[in-house]
Short mmCIF file of C-alpha atoms in Angstrom, two decimals:
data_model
loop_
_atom_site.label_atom_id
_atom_site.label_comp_id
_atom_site.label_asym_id
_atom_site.label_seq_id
_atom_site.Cartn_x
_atom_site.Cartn_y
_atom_site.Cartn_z
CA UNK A 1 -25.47 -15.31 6.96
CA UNK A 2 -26.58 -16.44 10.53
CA UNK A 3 -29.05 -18.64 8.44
CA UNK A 4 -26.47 -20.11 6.58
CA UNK A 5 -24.18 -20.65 9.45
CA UNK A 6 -26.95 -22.35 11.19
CA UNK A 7 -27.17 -25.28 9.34
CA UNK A 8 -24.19 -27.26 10.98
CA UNK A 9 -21.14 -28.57 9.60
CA UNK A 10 -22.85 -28.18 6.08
CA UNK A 11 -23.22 -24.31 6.67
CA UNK A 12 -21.48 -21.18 5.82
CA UNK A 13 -18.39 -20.66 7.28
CA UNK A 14 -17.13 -16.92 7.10
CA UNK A 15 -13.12 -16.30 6.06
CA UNK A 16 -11.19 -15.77 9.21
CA UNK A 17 -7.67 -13.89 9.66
CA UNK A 18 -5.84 -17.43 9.29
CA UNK A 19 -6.43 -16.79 5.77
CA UNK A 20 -3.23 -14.49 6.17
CA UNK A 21 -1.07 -17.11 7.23
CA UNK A 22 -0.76 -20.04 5.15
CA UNK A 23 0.83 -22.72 5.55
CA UNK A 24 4.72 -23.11 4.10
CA UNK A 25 5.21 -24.28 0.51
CA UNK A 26 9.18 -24.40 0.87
CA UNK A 27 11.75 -24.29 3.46
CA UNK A 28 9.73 -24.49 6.05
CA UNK A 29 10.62 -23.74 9.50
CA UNK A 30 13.69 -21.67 8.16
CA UNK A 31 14.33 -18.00 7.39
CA UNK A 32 13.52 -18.23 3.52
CA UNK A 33 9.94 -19.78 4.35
CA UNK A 34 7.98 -19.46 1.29
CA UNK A 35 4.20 -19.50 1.91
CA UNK A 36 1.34 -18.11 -0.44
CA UNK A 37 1.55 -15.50 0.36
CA UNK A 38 5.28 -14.98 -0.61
CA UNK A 39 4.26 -15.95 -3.30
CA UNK A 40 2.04 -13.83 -4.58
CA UNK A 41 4.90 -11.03 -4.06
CA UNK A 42 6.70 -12.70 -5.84
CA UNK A 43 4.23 -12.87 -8.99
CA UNK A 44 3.88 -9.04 -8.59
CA UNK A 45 6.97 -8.21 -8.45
CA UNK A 46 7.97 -10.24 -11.48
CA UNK A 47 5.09 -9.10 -13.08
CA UNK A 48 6.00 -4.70 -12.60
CA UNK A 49 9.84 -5.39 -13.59
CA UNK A 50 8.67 -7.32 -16.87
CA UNK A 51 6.41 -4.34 -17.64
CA UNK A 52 8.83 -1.82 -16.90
CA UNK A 53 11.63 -3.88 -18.78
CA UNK A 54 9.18 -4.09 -21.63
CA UNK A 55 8.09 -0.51 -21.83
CA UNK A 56 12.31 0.64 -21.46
CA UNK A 57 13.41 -1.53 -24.06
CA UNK A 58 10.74 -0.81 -26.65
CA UNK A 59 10.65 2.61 -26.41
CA UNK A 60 9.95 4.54 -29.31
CA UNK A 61 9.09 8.65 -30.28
CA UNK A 62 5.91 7.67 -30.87
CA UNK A 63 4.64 5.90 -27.99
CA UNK A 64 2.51 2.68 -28.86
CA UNK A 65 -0.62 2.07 -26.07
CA UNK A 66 1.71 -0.50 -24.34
CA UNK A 67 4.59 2.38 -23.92
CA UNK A 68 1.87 5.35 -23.32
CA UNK A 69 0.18 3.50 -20.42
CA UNK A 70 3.08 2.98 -18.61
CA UNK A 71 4.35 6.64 -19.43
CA UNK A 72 0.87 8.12 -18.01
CA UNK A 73 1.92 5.78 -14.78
CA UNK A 74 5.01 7.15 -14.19
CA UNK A 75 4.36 10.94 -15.58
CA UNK A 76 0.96 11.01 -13.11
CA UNK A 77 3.95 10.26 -10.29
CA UNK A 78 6.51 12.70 -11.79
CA UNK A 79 3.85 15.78 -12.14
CA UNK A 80 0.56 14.98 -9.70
CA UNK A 81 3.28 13.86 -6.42
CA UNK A 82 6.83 14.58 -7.05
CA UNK A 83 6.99 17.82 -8.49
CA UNK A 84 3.61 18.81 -6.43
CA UNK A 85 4.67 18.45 -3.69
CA UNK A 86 8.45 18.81 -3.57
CA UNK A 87 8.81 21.40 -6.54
CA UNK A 88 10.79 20.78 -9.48
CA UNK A 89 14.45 20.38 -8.42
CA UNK A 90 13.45 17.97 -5.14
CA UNK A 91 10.91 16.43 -7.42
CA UNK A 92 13.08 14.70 -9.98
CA UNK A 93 15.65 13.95 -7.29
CA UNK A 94 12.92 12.18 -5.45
CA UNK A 95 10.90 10.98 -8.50
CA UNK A 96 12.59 7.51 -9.10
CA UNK A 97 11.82 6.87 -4.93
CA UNK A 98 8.47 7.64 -5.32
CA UNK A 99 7.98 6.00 -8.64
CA UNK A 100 9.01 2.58 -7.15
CA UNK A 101 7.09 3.19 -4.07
CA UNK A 102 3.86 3.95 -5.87
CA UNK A 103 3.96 0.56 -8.54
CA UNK A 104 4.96 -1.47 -5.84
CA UNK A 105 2.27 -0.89 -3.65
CA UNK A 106 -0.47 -0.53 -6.88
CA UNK A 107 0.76 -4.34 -7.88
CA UNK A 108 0.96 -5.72 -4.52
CA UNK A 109 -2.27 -4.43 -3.62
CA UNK A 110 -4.30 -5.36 -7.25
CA UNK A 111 -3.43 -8.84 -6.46
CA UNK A 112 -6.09 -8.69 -4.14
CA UNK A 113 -8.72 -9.30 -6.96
CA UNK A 114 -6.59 -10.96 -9.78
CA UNK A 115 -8.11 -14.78 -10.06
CA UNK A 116 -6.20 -17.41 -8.50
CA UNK A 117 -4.19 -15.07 -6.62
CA UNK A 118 -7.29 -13.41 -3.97
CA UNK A 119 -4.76 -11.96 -1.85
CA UNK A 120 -2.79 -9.10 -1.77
CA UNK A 121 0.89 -9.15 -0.98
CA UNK A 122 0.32 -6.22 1.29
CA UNK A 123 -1.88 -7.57 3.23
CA UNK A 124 0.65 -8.65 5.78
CA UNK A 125 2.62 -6.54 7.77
CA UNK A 126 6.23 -7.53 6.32
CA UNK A 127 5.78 -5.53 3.40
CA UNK A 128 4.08 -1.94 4.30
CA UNK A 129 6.49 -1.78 7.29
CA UNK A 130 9.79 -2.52 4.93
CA UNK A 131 8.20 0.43 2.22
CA UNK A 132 7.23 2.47 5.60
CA UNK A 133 10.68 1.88 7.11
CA UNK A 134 12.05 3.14 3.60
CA UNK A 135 10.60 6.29 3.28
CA UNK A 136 11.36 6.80 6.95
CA UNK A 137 15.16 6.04 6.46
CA UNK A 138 14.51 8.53 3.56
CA UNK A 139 12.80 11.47 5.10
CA UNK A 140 15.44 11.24 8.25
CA UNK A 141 18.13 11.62 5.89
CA UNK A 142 16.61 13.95 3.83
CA UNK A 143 16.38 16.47 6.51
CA UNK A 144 19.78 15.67 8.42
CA UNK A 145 21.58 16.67 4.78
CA UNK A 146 19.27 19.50 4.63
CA UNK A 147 20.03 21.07 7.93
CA UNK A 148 23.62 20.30 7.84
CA UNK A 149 23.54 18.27 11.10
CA UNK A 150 21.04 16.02 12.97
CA UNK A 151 21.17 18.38 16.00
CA UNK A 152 19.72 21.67 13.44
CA UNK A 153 17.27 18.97 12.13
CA UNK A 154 16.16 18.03 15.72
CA UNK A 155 15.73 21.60 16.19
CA UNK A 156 13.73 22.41 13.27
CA UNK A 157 11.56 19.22 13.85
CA UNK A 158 10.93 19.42 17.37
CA UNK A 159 11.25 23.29 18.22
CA UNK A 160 9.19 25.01 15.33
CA UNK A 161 9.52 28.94 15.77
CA UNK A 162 7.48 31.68 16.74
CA UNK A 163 6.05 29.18 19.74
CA UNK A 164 6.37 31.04 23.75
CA UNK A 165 9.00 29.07 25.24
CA UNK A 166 7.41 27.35 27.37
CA UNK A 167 4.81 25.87 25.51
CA UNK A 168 7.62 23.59 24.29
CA UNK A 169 7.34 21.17 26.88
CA UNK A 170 4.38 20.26 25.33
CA UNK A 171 5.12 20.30 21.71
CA UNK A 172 8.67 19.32 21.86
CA UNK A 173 7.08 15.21 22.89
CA UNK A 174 4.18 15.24 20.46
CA UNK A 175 6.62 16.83 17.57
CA UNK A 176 9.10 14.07 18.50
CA UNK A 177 6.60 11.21 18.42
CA UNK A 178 5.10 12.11 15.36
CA UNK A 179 8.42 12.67 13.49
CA UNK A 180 9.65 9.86 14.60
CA UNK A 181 6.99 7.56 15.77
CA UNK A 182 3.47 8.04 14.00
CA UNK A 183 4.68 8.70 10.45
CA UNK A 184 6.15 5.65 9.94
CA UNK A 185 3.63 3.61 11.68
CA UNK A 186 0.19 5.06 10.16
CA UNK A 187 1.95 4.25 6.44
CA UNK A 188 2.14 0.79 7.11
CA UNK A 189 -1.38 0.08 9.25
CA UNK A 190 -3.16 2.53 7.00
CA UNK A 191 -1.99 0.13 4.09
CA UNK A 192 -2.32 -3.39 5.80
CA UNK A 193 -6.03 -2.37 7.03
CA UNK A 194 -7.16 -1.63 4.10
CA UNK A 195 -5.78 -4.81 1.94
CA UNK A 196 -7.19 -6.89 4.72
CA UNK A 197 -10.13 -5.60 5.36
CA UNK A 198 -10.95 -5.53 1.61
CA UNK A 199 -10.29 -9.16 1.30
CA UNK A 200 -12.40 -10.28 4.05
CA UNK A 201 -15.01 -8.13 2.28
CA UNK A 202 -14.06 -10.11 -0.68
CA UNK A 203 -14.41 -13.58 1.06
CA UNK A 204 -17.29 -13.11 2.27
CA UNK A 205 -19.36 -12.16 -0.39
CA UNK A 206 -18.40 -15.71 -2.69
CA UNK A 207 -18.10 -17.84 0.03
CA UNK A 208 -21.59 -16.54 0.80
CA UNK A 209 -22.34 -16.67 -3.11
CA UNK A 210 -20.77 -20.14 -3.44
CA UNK A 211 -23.12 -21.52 -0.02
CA UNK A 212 -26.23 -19.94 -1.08
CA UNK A 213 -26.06 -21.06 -5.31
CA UNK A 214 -24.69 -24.85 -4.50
CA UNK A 215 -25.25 -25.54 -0.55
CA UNK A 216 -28.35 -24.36 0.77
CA UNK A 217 -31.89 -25.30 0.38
CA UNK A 218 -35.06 -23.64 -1.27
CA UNK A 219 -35.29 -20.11 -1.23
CA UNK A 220 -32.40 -19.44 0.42
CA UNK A 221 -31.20 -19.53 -2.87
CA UNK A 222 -32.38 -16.41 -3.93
CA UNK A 223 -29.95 -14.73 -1.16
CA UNK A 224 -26.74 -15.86 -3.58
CA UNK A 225 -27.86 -13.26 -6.29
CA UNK A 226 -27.91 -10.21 -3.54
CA UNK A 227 -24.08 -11.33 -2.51
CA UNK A 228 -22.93 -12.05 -5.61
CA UNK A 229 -23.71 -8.58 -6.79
CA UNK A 230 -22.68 -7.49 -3.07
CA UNK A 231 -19.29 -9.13 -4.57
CA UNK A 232 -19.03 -7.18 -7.58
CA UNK A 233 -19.51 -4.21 -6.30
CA UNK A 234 -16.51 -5.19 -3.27
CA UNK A 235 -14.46 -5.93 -6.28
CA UNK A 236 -14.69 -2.61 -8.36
CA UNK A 237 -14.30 -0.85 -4.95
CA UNK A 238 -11.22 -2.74 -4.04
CA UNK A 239 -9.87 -1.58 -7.77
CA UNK A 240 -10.42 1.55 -6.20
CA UNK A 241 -8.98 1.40 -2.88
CA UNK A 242 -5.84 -0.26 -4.33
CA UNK A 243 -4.89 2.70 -6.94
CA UNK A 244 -6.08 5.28 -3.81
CA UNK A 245 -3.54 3.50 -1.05
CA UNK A 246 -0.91 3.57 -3.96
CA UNK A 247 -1.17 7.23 -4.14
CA UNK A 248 -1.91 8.23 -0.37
CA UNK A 249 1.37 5.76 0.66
CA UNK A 250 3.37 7.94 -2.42
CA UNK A 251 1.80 11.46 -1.66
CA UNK A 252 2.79 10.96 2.26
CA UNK A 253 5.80 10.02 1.44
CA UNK A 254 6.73 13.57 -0.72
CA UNK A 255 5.05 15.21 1.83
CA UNK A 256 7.04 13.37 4.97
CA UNK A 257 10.19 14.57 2.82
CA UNK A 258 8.90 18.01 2.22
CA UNK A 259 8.57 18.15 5.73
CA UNK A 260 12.01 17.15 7.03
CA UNK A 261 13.94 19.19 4.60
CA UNK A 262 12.18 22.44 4.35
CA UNK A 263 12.11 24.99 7.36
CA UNK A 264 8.86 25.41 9.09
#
């Protein structure tokens, strides 16, 4: 790539962090700015309420692939995070929470590799902090109701039992920033790192493919076939890594809940 980006104006030029802010299609310069983006949220989100619409209204006994795909969505939530982690009787209070927190993210973060798309919709920070912010709002109530008062949850979250007095001075801060501070902030740069580093990745393996196969010279050539498969590969893995942050952001979430609601 230092070949290619040697060759002057004509060269390679790698995908820079610009590519996550595009210019305004509507209303620019106002509130309801509607860039690329935006727009690619709004295909996904279209896109999972269509499905889900689908799957309700055509429900039958005996499930037709269409219906049992979306069921084996939904039931991996119900049984491999909700009930998991919370147990049965939190877990279907907190199912349809999670439910919505784990197709979001999965559709938001698959258009990432969907053609004409390229881009995920989480791959700016608006998003995973509004779904962070959520389950934070969530967990904080969670455990308020639990304890009967924020002052018992305080206590429960900042002063766990069985510690020498003292040594509170030191855990009461770190208890308090990661209740309060850390949770909510790892779930949204875990997510955002992830979506944009994979699209980078992405980038530059056909930008590379595209400069080797149509713009460079002689056996330089040859290099497009090594990042071309180099791009595959990035895309099957970025299959991957969408599903996993889908069901690390969910899992946290049951677990942040568990957590604020259950005495330590």
């Amino acid at each position: 790539m230092l070949l290619a980006a040697s060759e002057g104006d004509g060269g390679f030029h790698a995908p820079t962090i610009a590519d996550f802010f595009p210019p305004a299609i509507l209303f620019e310069g106002t509130p309801f700015e509607i860039n690329r983006i935006m727009l690619v949220r709004f295909i996904a989100a279209l896109a999972l309420v269509l499905i889900v619409t689908i799957a309700a209204r055509r429900a039958k006994v005996v499930p037709g692939r269409f219906q049992a795909a979306v069921e084996f969505v939904l039931d991996f939530v119900r049984k491999q995070i909700a009930v998991e982690v919370l147990g049965e009787k939190l877990g279907r209070k907190y199912f349809p929470l999670l439910a919505t927190i784990f197709c979001t993210v999965l559709f938001m973060n698959i258009t990432g590799i969907v053609p004409f798309l390229n881009i995920a919709g989480s791959s700016v920070i608006g998003l995973p902090l509004v779904l962070a912010l959520w389950v934070y709002v969530t967990y904080l109530w969670a455990g308020v109701k639990a304890h009967h008062g924020v002052g018992s949850f305080l206590k429960s979250s900042l002063l766990p039992p069985g510690v020498p007095k003292p040594l509170y001075l030191l855990l009461a801060p770190i208890e308090f920033l990661q209740v309060f501070v850390l949770r909510p902030a790892t779930l949204a740069v875990r997510l955002l790192a992830n979506m944009v580093a994979g699209h980078l990745m992405l980038a530059i393996c056909f930008v590379a493919t595209q400069y080797f196969f149509f713009t460079s010279d002689g056996a330089m050539k040859l290099f497009g076939a090594g990042t071309l498969l180099a791009g595959f590969l990035f895309f099957l893995f970025e299959a991957f890594v969408a599903a996993l942050q889908a069901y690390v952001f969910a899992i946290l979430a049951a677990v942040y809940i568990n957590l604020s609601v259950e005495d330590h």
